[in-house]
Short mmCIF file of C-alpha atoms and ligand atoms in Angstrom, two decimals:
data_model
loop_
_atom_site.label_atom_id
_atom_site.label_comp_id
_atom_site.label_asym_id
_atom_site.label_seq_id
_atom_site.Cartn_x
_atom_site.Cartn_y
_atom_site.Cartn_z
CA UNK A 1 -13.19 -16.11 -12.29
CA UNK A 2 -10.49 -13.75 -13.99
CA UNK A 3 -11.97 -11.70 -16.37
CA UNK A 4 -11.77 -11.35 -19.94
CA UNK A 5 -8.70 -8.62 -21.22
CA UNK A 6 -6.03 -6.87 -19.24
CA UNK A 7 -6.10 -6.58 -15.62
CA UNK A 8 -7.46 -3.08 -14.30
CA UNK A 9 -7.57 -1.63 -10.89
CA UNK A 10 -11.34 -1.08 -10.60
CA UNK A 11 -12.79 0.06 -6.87
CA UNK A 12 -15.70 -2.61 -5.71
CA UNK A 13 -18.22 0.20 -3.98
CA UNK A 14 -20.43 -2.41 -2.56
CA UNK A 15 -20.96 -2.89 1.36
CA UNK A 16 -19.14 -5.79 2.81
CA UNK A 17 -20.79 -7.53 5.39
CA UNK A 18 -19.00 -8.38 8.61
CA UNK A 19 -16.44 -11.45 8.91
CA UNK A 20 -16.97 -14.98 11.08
CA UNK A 21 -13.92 -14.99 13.13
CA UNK A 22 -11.63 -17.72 12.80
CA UNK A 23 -10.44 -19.73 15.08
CA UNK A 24 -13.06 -18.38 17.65
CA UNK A 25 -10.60 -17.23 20.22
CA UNK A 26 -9.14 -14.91 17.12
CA UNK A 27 -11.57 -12.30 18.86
CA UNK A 28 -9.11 -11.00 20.90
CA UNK A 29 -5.67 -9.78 20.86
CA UNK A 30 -4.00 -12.85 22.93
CA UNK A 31 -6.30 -14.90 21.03
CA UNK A 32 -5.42 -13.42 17.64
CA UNK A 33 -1.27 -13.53 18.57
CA UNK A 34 -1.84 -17.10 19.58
CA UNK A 35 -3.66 -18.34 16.13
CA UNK A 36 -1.49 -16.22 14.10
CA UNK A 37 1.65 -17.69 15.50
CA UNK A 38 -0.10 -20.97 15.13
CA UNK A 39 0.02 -20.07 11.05
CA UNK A 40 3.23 -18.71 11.20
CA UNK A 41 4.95 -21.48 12.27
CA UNK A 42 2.96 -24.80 11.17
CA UNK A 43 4.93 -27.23 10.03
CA UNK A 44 2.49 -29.29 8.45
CA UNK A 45 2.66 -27.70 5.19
CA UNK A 46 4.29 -29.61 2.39
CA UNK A 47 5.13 -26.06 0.63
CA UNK A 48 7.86 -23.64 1.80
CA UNK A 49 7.34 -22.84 5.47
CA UNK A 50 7.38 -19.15 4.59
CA UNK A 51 4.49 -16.65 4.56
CA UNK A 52 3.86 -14.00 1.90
CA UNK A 53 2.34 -10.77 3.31
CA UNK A 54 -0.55 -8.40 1.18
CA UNK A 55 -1.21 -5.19 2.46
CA UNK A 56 -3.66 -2.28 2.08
CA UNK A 57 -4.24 1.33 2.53
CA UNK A 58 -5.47 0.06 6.13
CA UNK A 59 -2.37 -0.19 7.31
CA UNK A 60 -1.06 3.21 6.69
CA UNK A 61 -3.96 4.82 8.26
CA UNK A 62 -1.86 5.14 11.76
CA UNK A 63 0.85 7.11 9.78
CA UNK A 64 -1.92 9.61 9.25
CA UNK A 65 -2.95 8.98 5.74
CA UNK A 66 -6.85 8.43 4.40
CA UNK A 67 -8.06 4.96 3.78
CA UNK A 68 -11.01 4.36 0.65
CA UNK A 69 -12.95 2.91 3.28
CA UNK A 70 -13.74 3.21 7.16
CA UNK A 71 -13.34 0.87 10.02
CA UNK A 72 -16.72 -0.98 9.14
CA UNK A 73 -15.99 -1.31 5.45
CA UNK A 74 -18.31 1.36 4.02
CA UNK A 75 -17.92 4.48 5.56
CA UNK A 76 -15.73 6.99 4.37
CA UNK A 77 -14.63 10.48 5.51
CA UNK A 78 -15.36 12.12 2.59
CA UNK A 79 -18.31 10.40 0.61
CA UNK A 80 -18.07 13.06 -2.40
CA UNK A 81 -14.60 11.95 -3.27
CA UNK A 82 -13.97 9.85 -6.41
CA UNK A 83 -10.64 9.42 -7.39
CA UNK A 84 -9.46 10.47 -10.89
CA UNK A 85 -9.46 7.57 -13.28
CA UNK A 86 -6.99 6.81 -16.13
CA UNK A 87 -9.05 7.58 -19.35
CA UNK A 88 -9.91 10.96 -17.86
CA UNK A 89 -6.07 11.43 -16.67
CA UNK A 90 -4.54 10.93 -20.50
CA UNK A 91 -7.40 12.22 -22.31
CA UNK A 92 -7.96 15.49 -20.91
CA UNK A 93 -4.92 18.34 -20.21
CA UNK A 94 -7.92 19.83 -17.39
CA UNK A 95 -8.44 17.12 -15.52
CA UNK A 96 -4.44 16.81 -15.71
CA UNK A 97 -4.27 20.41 -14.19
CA UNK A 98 -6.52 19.33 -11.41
CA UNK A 99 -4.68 16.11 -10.29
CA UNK A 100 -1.67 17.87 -9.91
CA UNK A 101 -3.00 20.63 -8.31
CA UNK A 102 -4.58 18.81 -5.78
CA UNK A 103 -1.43 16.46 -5.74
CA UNK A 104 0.93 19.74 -5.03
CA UNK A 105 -0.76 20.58 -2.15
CA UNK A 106 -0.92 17.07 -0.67
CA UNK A 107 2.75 16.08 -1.21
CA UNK A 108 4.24 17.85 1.36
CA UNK A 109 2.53 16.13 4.14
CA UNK A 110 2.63 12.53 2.12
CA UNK A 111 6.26 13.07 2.01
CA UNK A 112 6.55 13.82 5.75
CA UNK A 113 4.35 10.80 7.04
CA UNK A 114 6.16 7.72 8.38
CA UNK A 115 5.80 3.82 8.50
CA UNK A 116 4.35 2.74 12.15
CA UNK A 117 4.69 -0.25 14.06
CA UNK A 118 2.31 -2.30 11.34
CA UNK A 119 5.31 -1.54 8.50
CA UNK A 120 8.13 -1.85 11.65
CA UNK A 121 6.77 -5.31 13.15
CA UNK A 122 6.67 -6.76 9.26
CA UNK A 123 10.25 -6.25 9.42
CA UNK A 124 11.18 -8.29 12.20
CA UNK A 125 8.75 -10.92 11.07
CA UNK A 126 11.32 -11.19 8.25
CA UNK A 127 14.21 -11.05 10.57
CA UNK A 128 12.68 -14.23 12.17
CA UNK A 129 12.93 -16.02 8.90
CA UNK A 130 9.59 -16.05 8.39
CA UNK A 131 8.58 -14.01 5.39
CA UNK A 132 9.18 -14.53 1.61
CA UNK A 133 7.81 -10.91 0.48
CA UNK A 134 5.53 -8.29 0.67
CA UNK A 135 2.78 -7.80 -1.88
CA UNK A 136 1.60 -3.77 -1.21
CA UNK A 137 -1.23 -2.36 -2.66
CA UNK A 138 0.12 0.85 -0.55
CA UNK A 139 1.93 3.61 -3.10
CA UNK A 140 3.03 5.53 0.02
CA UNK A 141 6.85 3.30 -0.04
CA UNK A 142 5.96 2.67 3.88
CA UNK A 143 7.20 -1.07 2.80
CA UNK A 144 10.71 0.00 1.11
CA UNK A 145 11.42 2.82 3.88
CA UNK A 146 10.32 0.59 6.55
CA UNK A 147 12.39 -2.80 5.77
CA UNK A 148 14.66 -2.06 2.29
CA UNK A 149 15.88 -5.51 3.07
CA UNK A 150 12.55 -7.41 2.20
CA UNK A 151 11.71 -8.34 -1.06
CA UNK A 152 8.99 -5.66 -1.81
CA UNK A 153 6.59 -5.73 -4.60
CA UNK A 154 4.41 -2.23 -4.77
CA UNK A 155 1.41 -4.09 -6.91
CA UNK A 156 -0.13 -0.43 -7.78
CA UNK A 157 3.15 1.38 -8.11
CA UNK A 158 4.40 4.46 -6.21
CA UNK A 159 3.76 7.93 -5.61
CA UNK A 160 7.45 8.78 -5.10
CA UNK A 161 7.96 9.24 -8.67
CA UNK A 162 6.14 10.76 -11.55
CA UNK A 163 6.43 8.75 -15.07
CA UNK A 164 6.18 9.85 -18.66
CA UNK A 165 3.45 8.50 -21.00
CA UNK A 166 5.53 8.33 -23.82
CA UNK A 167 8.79 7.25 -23.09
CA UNK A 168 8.70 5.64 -19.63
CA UNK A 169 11.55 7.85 -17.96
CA UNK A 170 10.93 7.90 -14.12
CA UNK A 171 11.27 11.60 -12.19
CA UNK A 172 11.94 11.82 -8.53
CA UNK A 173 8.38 13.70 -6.93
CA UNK A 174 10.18 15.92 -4.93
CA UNK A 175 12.24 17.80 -7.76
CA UNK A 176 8.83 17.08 -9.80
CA UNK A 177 7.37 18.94 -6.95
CA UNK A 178 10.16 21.77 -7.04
CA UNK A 179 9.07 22.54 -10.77
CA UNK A 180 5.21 22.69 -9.74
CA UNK A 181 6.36 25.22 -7.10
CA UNK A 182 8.00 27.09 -9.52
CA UNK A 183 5.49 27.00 -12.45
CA UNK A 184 2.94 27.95 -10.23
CA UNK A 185 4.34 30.42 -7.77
CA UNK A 186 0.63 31.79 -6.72
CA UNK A 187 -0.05 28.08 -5.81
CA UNK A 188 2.67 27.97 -3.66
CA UNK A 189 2.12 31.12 -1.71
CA UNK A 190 -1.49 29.42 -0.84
CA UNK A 191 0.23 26.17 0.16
CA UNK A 192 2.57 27.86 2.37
CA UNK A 193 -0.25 29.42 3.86
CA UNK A 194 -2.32 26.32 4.26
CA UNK A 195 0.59 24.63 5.50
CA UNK A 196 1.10 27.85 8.00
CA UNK A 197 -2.24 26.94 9.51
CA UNK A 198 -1.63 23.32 9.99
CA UNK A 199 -4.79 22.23 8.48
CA UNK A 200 -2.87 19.22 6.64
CA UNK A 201 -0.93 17.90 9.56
CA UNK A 202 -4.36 17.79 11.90
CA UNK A 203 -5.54 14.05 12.00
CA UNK A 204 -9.37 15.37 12.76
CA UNK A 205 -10.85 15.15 9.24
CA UNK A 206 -13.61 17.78 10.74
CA UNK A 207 -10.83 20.30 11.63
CA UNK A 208 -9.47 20.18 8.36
CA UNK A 209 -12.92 20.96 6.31
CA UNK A 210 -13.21 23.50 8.99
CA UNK A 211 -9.77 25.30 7.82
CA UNK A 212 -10.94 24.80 4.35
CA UNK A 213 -8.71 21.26 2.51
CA UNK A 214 -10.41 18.49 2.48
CA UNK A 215 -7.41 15.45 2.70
CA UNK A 216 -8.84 12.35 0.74
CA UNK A 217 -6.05 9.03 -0.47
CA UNK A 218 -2.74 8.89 -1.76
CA UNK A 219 -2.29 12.28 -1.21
CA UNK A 220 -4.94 14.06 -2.53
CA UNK A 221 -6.16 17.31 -1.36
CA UNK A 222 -9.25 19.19 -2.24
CA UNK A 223 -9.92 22.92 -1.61
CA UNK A 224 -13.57 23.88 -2.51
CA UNK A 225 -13.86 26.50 -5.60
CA UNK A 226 -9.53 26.15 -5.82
CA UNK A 227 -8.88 27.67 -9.86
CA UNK A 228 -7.38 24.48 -11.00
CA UNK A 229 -7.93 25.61 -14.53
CA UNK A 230 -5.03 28.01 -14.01
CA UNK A 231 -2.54 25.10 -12.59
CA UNK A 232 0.69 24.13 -14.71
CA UNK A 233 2.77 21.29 -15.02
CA UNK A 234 5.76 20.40 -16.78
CA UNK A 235 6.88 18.29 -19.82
CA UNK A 236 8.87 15.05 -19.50
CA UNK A 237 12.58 16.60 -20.29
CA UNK A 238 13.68 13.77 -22.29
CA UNK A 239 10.43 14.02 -24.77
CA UNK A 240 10.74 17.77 -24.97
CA UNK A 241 14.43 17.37 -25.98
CA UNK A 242 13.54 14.60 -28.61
CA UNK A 243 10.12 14.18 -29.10
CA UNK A 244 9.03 10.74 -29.07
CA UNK A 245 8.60 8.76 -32.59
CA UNK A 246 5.87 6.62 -31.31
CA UNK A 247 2.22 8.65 -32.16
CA UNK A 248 0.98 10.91 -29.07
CA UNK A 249 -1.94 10.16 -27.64
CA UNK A 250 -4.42 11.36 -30.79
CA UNK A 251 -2.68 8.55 -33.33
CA UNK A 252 -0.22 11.19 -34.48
CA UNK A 253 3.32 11.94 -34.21
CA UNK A 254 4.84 12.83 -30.78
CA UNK A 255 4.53 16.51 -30.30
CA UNK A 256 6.05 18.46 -27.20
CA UNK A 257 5.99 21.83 -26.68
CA UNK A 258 5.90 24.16 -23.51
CA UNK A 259 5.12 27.73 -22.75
CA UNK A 260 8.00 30.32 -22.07
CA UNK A 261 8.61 28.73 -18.33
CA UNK A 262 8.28 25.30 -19.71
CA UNK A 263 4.73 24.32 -18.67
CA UNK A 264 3.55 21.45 -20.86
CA UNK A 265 0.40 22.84 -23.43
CA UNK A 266 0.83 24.46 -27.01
CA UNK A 267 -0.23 21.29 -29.31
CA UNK A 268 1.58 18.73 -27.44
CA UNK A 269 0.06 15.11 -27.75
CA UNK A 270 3.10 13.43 -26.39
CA UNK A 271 5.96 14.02 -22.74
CA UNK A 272 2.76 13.92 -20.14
CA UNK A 273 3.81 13.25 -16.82
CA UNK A 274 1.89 10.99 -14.92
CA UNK A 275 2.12 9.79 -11.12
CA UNK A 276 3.96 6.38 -11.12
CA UNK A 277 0.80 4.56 -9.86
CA UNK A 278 -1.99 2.66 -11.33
CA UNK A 279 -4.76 5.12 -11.01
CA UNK A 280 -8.28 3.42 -11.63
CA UNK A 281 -8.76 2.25 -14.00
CA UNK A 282 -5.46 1.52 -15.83
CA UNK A 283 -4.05 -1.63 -16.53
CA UNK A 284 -1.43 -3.44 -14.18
CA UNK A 285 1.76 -4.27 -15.96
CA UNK A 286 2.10 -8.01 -17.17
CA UNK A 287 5.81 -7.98 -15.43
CA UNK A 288 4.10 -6.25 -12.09
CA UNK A 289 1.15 -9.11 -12.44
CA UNK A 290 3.65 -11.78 -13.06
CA UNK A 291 5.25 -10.82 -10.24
CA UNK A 292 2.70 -11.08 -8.01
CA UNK A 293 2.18 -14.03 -8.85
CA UNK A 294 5.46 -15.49 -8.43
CA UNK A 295 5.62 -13.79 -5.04
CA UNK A 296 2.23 -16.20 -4.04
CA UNK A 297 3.37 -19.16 -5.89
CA UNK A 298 7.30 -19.01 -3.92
CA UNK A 299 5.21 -18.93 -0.40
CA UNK A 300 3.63 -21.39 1.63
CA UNK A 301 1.30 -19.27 3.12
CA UNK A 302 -0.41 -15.85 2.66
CA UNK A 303 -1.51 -13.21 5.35
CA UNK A 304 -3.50 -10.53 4.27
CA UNK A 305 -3.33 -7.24 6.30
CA UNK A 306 -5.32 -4.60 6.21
CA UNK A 307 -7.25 -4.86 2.90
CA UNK A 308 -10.91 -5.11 2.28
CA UNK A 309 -9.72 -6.55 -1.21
CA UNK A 310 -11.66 -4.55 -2.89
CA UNK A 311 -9.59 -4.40 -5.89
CA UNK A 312 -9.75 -7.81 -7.77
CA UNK A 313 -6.21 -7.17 -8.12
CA UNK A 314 -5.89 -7.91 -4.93
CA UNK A 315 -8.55 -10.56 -4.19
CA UNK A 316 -7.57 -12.37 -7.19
CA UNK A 317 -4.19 -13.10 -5.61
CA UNK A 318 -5.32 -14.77 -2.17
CA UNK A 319 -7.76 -16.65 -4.16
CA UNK A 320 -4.43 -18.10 -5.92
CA UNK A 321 -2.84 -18.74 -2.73
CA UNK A 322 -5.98 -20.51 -1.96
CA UNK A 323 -6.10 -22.41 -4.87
CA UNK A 324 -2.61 -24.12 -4.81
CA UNK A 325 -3.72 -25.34 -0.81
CA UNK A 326 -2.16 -22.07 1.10
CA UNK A 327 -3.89 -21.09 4.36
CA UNK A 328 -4.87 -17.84 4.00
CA UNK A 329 -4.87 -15.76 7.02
CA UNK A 330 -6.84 -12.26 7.00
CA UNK A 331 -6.34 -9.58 9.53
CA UNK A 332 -8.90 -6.70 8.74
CA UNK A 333 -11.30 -4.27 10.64
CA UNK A 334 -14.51 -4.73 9.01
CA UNK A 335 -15.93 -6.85 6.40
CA UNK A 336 -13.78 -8.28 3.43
CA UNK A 337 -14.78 -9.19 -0.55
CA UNK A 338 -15.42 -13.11 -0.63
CA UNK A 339 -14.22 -13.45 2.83
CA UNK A 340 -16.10 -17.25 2.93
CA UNK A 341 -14.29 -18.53 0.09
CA UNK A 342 -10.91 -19.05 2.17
CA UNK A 343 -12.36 -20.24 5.36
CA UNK A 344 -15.12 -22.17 4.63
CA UNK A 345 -12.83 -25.94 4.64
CA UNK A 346 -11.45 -25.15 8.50
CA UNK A 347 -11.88 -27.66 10.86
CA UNK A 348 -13.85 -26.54 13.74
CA UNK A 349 -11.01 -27.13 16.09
CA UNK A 350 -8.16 -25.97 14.67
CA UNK A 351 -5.79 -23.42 16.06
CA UNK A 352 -4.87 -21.04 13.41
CA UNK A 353 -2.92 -23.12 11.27
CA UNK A 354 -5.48 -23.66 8.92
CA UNK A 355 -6.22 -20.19 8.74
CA UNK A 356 -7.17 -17.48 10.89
CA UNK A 357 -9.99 -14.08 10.05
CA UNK A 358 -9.33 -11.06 13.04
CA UNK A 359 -10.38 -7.80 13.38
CA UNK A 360 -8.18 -6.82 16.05
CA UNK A 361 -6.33 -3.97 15.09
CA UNK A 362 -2.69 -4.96 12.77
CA UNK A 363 -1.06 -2.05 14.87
CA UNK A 364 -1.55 -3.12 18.08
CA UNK A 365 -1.48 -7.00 16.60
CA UNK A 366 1.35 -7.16 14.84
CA UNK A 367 3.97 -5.57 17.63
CA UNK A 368 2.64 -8.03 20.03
CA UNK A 369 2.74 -11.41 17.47
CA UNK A 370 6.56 -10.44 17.22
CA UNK A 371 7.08 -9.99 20.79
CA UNK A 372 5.69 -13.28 21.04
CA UNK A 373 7.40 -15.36 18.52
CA UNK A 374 10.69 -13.95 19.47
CA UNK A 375 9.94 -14.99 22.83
CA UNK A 376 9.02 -18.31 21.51
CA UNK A 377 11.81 -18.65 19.09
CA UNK A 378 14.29 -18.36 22.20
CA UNK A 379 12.66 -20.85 24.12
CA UNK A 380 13.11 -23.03 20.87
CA UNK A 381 16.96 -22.35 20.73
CA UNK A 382 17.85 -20.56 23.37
CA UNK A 383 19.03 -17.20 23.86
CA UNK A 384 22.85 -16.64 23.89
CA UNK A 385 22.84 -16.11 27.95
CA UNK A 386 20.10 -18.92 28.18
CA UNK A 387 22.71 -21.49 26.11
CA UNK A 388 25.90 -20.13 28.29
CA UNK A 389 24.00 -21.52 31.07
CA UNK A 390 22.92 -24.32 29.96
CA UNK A 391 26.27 -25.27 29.01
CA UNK A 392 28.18 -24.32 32.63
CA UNK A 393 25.58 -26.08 33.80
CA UNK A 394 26.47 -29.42 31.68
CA UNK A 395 29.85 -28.65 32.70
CA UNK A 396 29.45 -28.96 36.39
CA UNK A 397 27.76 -32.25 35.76
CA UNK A 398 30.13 -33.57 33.54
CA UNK A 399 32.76 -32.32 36.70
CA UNK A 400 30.61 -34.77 39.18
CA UNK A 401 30.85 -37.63 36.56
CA UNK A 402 34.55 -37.26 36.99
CA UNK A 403 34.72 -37.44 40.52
ZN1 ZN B 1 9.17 11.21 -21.90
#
């Protein structure tokens, strides 16, 4: 199945047909708390009893942020929109000036949006003891804001930073952003007015294309015939101090210079900045993979929320999990990559501990499984006034023993 060379995050564009729900009752949102809490909590399984979680952009959609793909798996706001890839990104200083352009004016909303109750009830899953980790293919940090205290593995890296090319060194995105404002101060003015207007915080995609931005994923914004050409961004400091002694990216030796404000051009091959994700295209690192892969192999289960998979980046990890006899559980609106390869061995009857495919909604879901599971975990052991009770009631027995 894997194939040959380094592992690249590649979209799959192809409609998904929609899923067989499993166990039947899975259709609804009683049905789908009771089979999930089913998986959750079997204690059949000979591997550790705890679940590792894989999310998509699905589940950041209620903090107000654009999925790749719709509710039913193929529709999507803005059908133009192809994302930059990474060839294009290190290859060409234009295309460069465009992502970050677009990536200015985006940033300031990205960096206001919040994890909801999907990111929130994940947490308290954990504080039940029942999570190992949390794989994200998410580079929002909903996950690490959300619950620090949960191991957190960010599979296509984050857009809270911006990373150098050549030497690795990590900047924080909001000073990175600072320096944008200031290389670009005409940029600014028109963000400030854009932002002025409120076209970025509406949710209705129409009423944004209406006041001219059109908001696509991880925070990118497009504004028909913008000048990108005239954007500027700056220089990794570190390389522009000491240029790097690796070659730049033509072969030859690391060159960094800047214009008079410090915008990166001149005949610089080395010191690009570049947003700390895995744009398409680009290879994930072998620690990052490796990772992953622990993550799966350390868990007795796997729930997949909100993903269509449609990065084999992803897929290729529940197929693991599959693989070394996990029950996969998949909680997704619409129709997900190989969906029949990790239910087809359930047994007609079974209640979710085998596995369980729902579409109901992980925002709505995923509060109410926790509700319910805490609820169950007290009946289980008691809660502190339910054990107080118990034991003045022991006590009045043990009183009419005496007597
Ligand atoms: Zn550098």
């Amino acid at each position: 199945m894997r194939p040959p060379g380094p592992l690249l995050r590649i979209p799959y564009t192809n409609p998904l047909p929609s899923p067989t729900i499993h166990p039947p009752f899975a259709s609804t949102l009683p049905g789908a708390v009771s089979a999930l809490s089913s998986f959750l909590l079997d204690p059949a399984s000979s591997l550790n009893p705890k679940t590792v979680i894989l999310t998509g952009a699905g589940l950041s959609v209620a903090s107000g942020l654009a999925d790749y793909r719709g509710t039913n798996g193929t529709y999507r706001v803005n059908k133009t929109y192809r994302p930059i890839y990474y060839h294009e990104f290190t290859a060409s200083h234009a295309a460069r000036k465009r992502y970050w352009a677009r990536s200015f004016l985006g940033w300031s909303n990205l960096s206001k949006a919040q994890p909801n109750s999907s990111h929130y009830a994940i947490r308290d899953l954990a504080k039940l003891g029942l999570i190992s980790s949390v794989i994200t293919q998410n580079v929002d940090s909903f996950h690490p804001k959300a619950h620090p205290e949960v191991k957190t593995l960010e599979l296509h890296g984050y857009l809270r930073a911006a990373t150098c090319l050549s030497c690795g060194g990590e900047y924080d995105r909001n000073e990175f952003q600072k320096e944008l404002a200031r290389l670009n101060p005409r940029w600014d003015s028109f963000l400030q007015k854009v932002l002025m207007t409120g076209a970025l915080e509406t949710e209705d995609p129409v009423e944004k294309q209406r006041r001219g931005v059109i908001m696509n994923p991880d925070g990118d914004v497009e504004v028909p015939d913008a000048p990108y050409t005239t954007f500027r961004y700056p220089a990794c400091p570190s390389c522009l101090a000491k240029p790097p002694d690796a070659v730049g990216t033509d072969g030859k030796k690391g060159i960094v210079e800047v214009d008079a404000d410090g915008a990166w051009g001149g005949n610089s091959n080395a010191g690009i900045l570049k947003p700390a994700v895995v744009l398409f295209g680009e290879s994930i690192a072998e620690r990052v993979k490796e990772a992953a892969e622990d993550a799966v192999d350390e868990a007795g289960r796997m729930l997949v929320l909100a993903t269509s998979m449609a990065t084999y980046s992803a897929w290729r990890l529940v197929k693991r999990a599959k693989d070394r006899g996990m029950p996969v559980a998949v909680v997704n609106m619409g129709g997900v990559r190989g969906d029949d390869v990790f239910f087809k061995d359930l047994e007609p009857e079974q209640d979710g501990s085998q596995g369980v495919r729902t579409e109901v909604p992980t925002q709505s879901l995923l509060p109410a499984l926790v509700q319910e599971l805490q609820r169950s975990q007290s009946r289980v052991f008691g809660s502190p006034a339910e054990i107080a009770k118990f034991e003045q009631g022991n006590r009045a027995i043990f009183k009419d023993m005496l007597s």
